[in-house]
Coordinates of C-alpha atoms in Angstrom, one line a residue:
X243 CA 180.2 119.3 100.4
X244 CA 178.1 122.5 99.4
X245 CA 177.0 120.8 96.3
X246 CA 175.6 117.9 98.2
X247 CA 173.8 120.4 100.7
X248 CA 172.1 122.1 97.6
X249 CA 170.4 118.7 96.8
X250 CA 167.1 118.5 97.1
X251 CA 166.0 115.9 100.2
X252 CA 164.4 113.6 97.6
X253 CA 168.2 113.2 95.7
X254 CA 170.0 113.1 99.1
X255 CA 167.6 110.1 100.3
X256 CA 167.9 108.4 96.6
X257 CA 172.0 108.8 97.2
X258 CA 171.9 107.3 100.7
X259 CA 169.7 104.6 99.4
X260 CA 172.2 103.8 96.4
X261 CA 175.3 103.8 98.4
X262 CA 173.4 101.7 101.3
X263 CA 172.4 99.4 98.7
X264 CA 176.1 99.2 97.3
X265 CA 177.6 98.6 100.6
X266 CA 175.6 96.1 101.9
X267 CA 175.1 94.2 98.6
X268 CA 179.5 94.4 98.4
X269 CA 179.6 93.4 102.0
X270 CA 177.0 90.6 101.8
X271 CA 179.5 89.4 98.9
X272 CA 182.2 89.1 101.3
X273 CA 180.3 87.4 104.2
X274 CA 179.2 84.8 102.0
X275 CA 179.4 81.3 104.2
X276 CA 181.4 83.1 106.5
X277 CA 180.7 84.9 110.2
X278 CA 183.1 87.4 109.9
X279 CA 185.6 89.2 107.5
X280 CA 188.2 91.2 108.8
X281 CA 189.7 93.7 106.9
X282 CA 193.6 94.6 107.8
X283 CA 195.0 97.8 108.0
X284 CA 197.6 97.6 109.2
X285 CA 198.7 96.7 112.9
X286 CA 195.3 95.7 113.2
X287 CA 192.2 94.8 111.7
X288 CA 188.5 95.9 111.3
X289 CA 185.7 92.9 111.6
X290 CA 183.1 93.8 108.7
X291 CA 179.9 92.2 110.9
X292 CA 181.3 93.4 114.2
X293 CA 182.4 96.4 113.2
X294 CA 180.4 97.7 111.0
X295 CA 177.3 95.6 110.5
X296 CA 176.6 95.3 114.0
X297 CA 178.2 98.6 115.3
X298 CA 177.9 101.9 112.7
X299 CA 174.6 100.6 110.4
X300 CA 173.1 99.5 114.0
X301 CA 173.4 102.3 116.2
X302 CA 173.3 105.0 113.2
X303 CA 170.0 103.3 112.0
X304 CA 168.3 102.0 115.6
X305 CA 168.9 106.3 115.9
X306 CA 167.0 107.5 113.2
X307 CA 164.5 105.0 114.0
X308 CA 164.3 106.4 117.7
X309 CA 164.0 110.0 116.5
X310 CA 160.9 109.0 114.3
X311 CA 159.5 107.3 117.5
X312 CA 160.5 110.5 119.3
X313 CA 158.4 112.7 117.0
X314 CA 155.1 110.6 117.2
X315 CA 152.9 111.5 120.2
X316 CA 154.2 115.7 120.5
X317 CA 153.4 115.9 116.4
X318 CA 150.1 113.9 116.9
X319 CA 149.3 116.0 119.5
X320 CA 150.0 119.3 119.2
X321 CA 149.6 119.2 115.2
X322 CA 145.8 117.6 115.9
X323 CA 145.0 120.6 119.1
X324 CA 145.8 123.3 116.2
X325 CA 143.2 121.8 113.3
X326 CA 141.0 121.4 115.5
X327 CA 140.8 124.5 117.4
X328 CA 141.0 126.5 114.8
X329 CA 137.7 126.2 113.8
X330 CA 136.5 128.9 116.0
X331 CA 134.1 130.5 113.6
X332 CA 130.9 129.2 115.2
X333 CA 129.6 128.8 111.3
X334 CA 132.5 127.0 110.7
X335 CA 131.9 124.7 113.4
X336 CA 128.4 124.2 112.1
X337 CA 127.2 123.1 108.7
X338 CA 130.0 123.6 106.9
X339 CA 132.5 122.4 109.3
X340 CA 130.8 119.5 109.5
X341 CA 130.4 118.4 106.1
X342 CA 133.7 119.2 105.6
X343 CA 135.5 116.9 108.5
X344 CA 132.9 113.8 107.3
X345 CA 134.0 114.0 103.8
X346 CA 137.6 114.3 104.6
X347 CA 137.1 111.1 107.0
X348 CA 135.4 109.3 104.9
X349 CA 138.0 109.4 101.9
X350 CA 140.2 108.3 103.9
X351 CA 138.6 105.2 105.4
X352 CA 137.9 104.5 101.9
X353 CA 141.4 104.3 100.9
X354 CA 143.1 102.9 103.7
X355 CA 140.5 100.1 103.1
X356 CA 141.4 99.7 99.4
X357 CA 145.0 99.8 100.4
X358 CA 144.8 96.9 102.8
X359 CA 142.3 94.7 100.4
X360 CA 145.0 95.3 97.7
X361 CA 147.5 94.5 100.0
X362 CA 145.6 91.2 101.1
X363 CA 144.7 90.1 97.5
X364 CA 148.6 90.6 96.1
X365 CA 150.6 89.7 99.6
X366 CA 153.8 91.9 98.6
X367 CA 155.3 90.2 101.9
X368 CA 154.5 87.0 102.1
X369 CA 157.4 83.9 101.8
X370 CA 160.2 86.3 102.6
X371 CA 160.5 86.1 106.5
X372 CA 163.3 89.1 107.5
X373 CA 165.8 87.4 109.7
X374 CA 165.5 89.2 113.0
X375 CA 167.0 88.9 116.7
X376 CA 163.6 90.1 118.6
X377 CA 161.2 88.3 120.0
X378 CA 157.7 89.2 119.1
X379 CA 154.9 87.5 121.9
X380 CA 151.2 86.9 120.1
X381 CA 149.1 88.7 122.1
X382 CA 145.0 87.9 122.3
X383 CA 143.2 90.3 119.9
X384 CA 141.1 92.8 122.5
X385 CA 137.3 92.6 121.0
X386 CA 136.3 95.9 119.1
X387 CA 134.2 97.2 121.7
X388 CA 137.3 97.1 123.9
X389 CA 139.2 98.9 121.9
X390 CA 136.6 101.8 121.4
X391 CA 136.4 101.7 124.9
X392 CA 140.2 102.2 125.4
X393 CA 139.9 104.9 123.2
X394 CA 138.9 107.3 125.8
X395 CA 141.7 107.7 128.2
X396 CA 141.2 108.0 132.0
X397 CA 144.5 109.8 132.5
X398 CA 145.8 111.5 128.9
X399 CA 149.2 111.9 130.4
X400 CA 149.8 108.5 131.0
X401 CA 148.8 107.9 127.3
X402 CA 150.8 109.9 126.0
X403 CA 153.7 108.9 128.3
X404 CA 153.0 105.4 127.0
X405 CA 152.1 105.8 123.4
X406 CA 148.5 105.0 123.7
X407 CA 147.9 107.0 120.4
X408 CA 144.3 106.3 120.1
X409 CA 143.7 108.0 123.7
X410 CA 146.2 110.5 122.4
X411 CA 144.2 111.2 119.2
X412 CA 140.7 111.7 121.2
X413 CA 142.1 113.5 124.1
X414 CA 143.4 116.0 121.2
X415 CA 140.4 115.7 119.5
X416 CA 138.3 116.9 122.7
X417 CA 140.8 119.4 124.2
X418 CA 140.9 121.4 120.5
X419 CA 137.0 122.0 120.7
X420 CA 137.2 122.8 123.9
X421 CA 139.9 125.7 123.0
X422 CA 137.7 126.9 120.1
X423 CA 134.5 127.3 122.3
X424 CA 136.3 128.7 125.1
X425 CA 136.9 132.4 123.5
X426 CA 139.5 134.5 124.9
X427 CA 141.1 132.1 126.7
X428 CA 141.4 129.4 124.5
X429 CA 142.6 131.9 121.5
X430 CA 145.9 132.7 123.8
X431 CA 146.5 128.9 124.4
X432 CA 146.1 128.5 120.6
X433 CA 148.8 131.0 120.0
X434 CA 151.1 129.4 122.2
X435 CA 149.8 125.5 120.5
X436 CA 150.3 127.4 116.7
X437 CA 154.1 128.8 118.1
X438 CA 154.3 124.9 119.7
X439 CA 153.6 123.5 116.1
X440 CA 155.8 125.8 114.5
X441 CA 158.9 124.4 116.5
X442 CA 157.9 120.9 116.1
X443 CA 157.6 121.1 112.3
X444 CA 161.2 122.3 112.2
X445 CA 162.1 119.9 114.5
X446 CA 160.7 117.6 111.9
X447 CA 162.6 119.2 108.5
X448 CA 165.8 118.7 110.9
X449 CA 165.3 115.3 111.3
X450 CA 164.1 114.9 108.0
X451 CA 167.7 116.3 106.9
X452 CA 169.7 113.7 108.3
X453 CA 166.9 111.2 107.2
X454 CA 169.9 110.2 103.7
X455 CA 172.0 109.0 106.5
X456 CA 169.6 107.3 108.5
X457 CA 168.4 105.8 105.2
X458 CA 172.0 104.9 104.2
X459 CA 173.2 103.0 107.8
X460 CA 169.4 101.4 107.0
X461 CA 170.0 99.8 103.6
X462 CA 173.7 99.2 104.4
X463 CA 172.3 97.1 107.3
X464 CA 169.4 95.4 105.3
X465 CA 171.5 94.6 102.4
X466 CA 174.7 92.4 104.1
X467 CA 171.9 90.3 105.4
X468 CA 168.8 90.5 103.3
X469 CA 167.9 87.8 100.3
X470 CA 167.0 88.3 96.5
X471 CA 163.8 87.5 96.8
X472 CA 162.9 90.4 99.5
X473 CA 164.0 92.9 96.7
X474 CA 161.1 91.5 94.5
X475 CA 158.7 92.0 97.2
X476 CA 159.9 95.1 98.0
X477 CA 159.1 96.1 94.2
X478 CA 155.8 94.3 94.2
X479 CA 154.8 96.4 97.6
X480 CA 156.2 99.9 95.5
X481 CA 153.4 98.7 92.8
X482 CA 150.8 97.5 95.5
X483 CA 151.1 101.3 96.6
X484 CA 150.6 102.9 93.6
X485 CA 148.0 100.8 92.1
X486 CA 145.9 101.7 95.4
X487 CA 146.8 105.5 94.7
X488 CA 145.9 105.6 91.2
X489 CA 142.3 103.4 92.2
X490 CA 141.6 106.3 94.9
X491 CA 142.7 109.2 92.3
X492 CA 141.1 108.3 89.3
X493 CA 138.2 106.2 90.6
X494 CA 137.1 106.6 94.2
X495 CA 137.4 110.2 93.7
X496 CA 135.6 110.3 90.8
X497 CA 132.4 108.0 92.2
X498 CA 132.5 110.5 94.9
X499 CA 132.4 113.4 92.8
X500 CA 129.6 111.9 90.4
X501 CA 127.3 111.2 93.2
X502 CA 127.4 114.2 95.4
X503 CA 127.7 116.9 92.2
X504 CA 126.7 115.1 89.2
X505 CA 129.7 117.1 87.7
X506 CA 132.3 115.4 85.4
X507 CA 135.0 113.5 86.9
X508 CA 137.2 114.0 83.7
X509 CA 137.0 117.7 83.9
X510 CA 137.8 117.6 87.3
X511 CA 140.8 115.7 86.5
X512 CA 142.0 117.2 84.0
X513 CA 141.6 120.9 85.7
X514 CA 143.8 119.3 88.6
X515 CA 146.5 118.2 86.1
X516 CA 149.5 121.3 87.1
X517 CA 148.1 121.8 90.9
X518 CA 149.2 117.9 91.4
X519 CA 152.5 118.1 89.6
X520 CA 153.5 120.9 91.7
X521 CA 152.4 118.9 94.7
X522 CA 154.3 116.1 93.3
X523 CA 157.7 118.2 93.4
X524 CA 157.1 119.7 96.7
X525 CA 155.9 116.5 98.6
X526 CA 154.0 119.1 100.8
X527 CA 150.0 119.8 101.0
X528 CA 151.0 122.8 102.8
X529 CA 153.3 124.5 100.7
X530 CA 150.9 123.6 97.6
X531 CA 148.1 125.3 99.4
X532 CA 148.2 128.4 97.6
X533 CA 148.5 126.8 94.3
X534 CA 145.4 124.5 94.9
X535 CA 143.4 126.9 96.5
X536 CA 143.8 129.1 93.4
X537 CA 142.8 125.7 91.3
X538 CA 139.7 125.2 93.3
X539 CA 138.6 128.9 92.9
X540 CA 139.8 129.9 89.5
X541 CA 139.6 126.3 87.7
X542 CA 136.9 124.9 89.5
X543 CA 134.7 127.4 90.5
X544 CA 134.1 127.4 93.8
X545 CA 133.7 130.4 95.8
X546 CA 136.7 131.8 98.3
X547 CA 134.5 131.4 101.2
X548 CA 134.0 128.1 101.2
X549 CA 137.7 127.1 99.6
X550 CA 138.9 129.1 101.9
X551 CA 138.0 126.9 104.5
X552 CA 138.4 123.8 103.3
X553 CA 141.3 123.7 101.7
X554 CA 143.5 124.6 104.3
X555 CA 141.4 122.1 106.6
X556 CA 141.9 119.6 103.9
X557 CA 145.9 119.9 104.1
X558 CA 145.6 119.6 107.7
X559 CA 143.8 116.7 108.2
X560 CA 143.1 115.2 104.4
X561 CA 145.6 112.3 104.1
X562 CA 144.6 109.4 101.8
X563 CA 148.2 109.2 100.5
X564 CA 149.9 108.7 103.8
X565 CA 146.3 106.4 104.9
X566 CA 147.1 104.4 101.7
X567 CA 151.1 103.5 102.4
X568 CA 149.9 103.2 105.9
X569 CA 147.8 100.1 105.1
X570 CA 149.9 98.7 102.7
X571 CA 152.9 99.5 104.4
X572 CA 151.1 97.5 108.1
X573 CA 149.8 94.5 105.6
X574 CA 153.1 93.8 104.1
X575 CA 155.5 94.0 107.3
X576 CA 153.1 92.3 109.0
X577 CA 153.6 89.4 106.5
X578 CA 157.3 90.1 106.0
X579 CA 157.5 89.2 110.2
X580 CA 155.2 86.4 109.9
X581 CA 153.0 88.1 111.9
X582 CA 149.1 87.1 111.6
X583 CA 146.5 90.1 112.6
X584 CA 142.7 89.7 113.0
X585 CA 140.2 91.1 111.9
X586 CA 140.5 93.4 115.1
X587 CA 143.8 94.6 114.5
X588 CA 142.8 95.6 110.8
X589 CA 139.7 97.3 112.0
X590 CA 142.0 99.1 114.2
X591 CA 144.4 99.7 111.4
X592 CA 141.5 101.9 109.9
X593 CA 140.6 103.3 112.8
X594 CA 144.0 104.3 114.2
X595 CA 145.1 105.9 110.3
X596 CA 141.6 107.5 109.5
X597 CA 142.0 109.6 112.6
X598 CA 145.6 110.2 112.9
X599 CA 145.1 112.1 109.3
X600 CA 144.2 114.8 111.3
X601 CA 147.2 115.0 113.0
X602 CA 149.3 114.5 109.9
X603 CA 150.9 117.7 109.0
X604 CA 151.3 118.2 105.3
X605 CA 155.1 118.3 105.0
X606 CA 157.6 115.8 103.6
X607 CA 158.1 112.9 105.9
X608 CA 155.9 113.0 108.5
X609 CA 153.8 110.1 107.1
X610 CA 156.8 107.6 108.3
X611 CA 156.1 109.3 111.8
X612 CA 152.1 108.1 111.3
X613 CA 153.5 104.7 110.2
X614 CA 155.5 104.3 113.4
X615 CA 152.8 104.8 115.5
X616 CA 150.3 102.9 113.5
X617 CA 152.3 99.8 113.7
X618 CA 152.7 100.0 117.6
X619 CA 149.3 100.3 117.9
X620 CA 148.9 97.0 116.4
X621 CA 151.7 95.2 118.0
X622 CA 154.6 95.1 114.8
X623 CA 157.9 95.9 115.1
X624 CA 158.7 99.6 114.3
X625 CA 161.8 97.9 112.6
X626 CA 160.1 97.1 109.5
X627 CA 160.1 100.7 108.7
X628 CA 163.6 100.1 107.6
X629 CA 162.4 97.6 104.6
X630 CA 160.0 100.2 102.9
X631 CA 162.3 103.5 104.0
X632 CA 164.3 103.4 100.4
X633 CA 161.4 104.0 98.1
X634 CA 158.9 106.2 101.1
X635 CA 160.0 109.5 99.6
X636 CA 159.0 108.5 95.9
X637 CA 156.0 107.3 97.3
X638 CA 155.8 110.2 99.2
X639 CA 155.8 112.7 96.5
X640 CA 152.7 110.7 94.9
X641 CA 150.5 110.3 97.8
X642 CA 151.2 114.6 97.9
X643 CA 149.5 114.3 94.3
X644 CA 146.4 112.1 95.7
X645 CA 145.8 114.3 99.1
X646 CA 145.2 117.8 96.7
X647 CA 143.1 115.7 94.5
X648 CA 141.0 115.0 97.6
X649 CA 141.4 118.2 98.5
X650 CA 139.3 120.1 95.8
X651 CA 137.5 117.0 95.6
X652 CA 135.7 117.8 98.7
X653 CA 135.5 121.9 98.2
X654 CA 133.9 120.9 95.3
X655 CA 131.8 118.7 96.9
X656 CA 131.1 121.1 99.5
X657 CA 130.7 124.1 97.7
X658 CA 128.0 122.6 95.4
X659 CA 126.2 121.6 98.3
X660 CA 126.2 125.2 99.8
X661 CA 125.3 126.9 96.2
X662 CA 128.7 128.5 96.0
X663 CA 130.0 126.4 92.9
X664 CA 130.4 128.4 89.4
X665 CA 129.4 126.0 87.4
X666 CA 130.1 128.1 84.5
X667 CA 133.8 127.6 85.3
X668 CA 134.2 124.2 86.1
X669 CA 132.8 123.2 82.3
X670 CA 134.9 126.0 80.9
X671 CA 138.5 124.1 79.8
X672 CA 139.6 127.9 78.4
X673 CA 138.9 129.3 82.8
X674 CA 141.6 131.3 84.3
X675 CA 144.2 130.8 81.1
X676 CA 146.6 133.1 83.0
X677 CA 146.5 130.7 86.1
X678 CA 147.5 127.7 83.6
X679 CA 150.8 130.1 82.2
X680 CA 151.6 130.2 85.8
X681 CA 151.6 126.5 86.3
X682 CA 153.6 126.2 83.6
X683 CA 156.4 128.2 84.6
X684 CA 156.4 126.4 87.4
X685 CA 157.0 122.5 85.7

């Protein structure tokens, strides 16, 4: 038992996704043309559907669901009160700040739209309906000036009491400023909102520890009842995801770079090479901070004062990864439900997940969380989540990768803009040697 607790999360989650798979697959062998199988021990016997299908792999996994449903509007929330408010440096909130947040937000527009228009070319999900016992009413599409109307919420308790997560988000939005301009007082509520997020975060790794079994009762579930041909898709939507990742990396990025620096994308690249495989292992913006932060300074030359800032803004609320499986994640259930969504409800899409990454803290697992409220927002079943769960936390370790990249991206961006970029350094391949032996005891 200790050695499983010594596992990373990553190789307790690829274990409970194995032995899901196994179970199911075993258990959808012994079902076959039949409603029930029971298995006797004994003086009395154990129905495999009943028992197990419909009773452990339900309730364990409908559980683990509810608990990432739990998490959504207190993590949204409180996580989105703390970025904002904690630009209280009226400098910060000026100029810099400014440039900053619009870069950030802009990134990630761009690659939740490339995520969905990859989605929409390919259709990972389409032709595999999932057999499912709810009911799913079409609703009529609100026009887009409804719904930007609707984002401002006439009573914010009553949004968040009813999941309204666009109210939520702008409500946050308004309430952090507020705090930041609001001096003394608003520096004890932050204290008491940074103490809040502190809680909630662990409250997060918690559930995030028992995510292997949720993953497990999941797959076992999926698996008795699921067909070949939603494996394929499920391995065509892996490869939709990080196809849109790699285009947002290595070219989005890099046209982004290019026209706001002139500087070379390749050196850029290649100077983010050990920060991104250390992100890649840790799944978590936040704890690569210090190691990008020293990449941005040391490697890419930009001054402290401005990395400074935006770097630990950027793991706050730059998220192109999670934006990126959010879209392709929404596109692909959608068609796995045989659920048709307008125009409006992909506009939304954009909308909903280009905001929420600034309520997206940077540790492992909280993109699900975003996914969960992303697809009520648009009207699909939460369930889906279930389908992509299995291969999340490999995607999940890339999309850490892409959000650093973006990261420096924008300090550099930034910092050129202000006249705080070494230039010297960024074209130096030999700058901060020492920094690269680091890195490398760290592989």
């Amino acid at each position: 038992m200790s050695k499983i607790s010594s596992m990373g999360l990553t190789t307790r989650i690829m274990i409970g996704m194995v032995l899901g798979i196994l179970v199911g697959s075993i258990f959808q062998a012994i079902l076959a043309g039949e409603d029930d199988y029971l298995i006797p021990l004994g003086l009395f016997s154990l129905p495999i559907k009943a028992f197990f299908v419909d009773g452990i792999f339900h309730v364990g996994g409908e559980i683990f669901i509810n608990s990432l449903k739990m998490l959504v509007v207190p993590l949204v929330f409180v996580s989105l009160v703390c970025g904002t408010c904690s630009l209280s440096d009226p400098k910060k909130l000026g100029r810099l700040g400014g440039k900053s947040i619009s870069l950030y937000l802009l990134t990630t527009a761009i690659a939740i739209t490339v995520a969905i228009s990859l989605a929409l070319l390919f259709s990972p999900g389409e032709g595999v309906p999932l057999p499912t016992n709810t009911a799913y009413d079409e609703k009529v599409p609100p026009s887009l000036a409804s719904v930007l109307i609707a984002m401002f919420p006439t009573n914010p308790f009553e949004a968040m009491a009813k999941g309204n997560m666009l109210q939520v988000i702008v409500f946050a939005l308004l309430f952090g400023i507020a705090m930041a301009l609001s001096g003394k007082a608003g520096n004890r509520i932050a204290n008491i909102f940074e103490d809040l997020n502190t809680v909630i975060l662990k409250l997060v790794t918690l559930l995030m520890n028992i995510a292997p079994y949720g993953v497990f009762f999941l797959m076992a579930k999926l698996f008795t009842t699921i067909e070949l041909e939603l494996i394929v898709k499920l391995i065509q939507y892996f490869l939709v995801v990080v196809a849109a990742l790699f285009i947002h990396a290595f070219v989005n990025y890099s046209i982004l770079l290019k026209i706001f620096t002139g500087l070379s994308p390749v050196k850029f690249l290649t100077k983010m090479k050990h920060a991104c495989l250390f992100g890649f292992s840790t799944s978590s913006s936040s704890a690569t901070m210090p190691i990008t932060l020293e990449t941005a300074t040391k490697k890419l030359g930009a001054s402290n004062s401005v990395a400074s800032f935006t770097i630990p803004l950027g793991a706050t609320i730059n998220m192109d990864g999670t934006a990126i499986m959010q879209g392709v994640a929404t596109v692909f259930i959608a068609q796995v439900y045989g659920i048709d969504l307008s125009v409006t409800d992909y506009l939304t899409v954009i909308l909903t997940a280009t905001l929420a990454s600034v309520g997206t803290a940077g540790v492992p697992g909280v993109g699900l969380i975003m996914l969960a409220m992303v697809l009520n927002q648009v009207g699909l079943p939460v369930e889906g989540i279930s389908i992509i769960i299995g291969v999340d936390r490999l995607l999940d370790m890339t999309r850490t990768a892409v959000n650093i990249t973006g990261d420096c991206m924008v300090t550099c961006v930034v910092a050129k803009s202000e006249g705080e970029l070494d230039e010297t350094v960024f074209n130096d391949p030999n700058a901060a040697k020492d920094l690269e032996d680091y890195h490398k005891s760290l592989d």
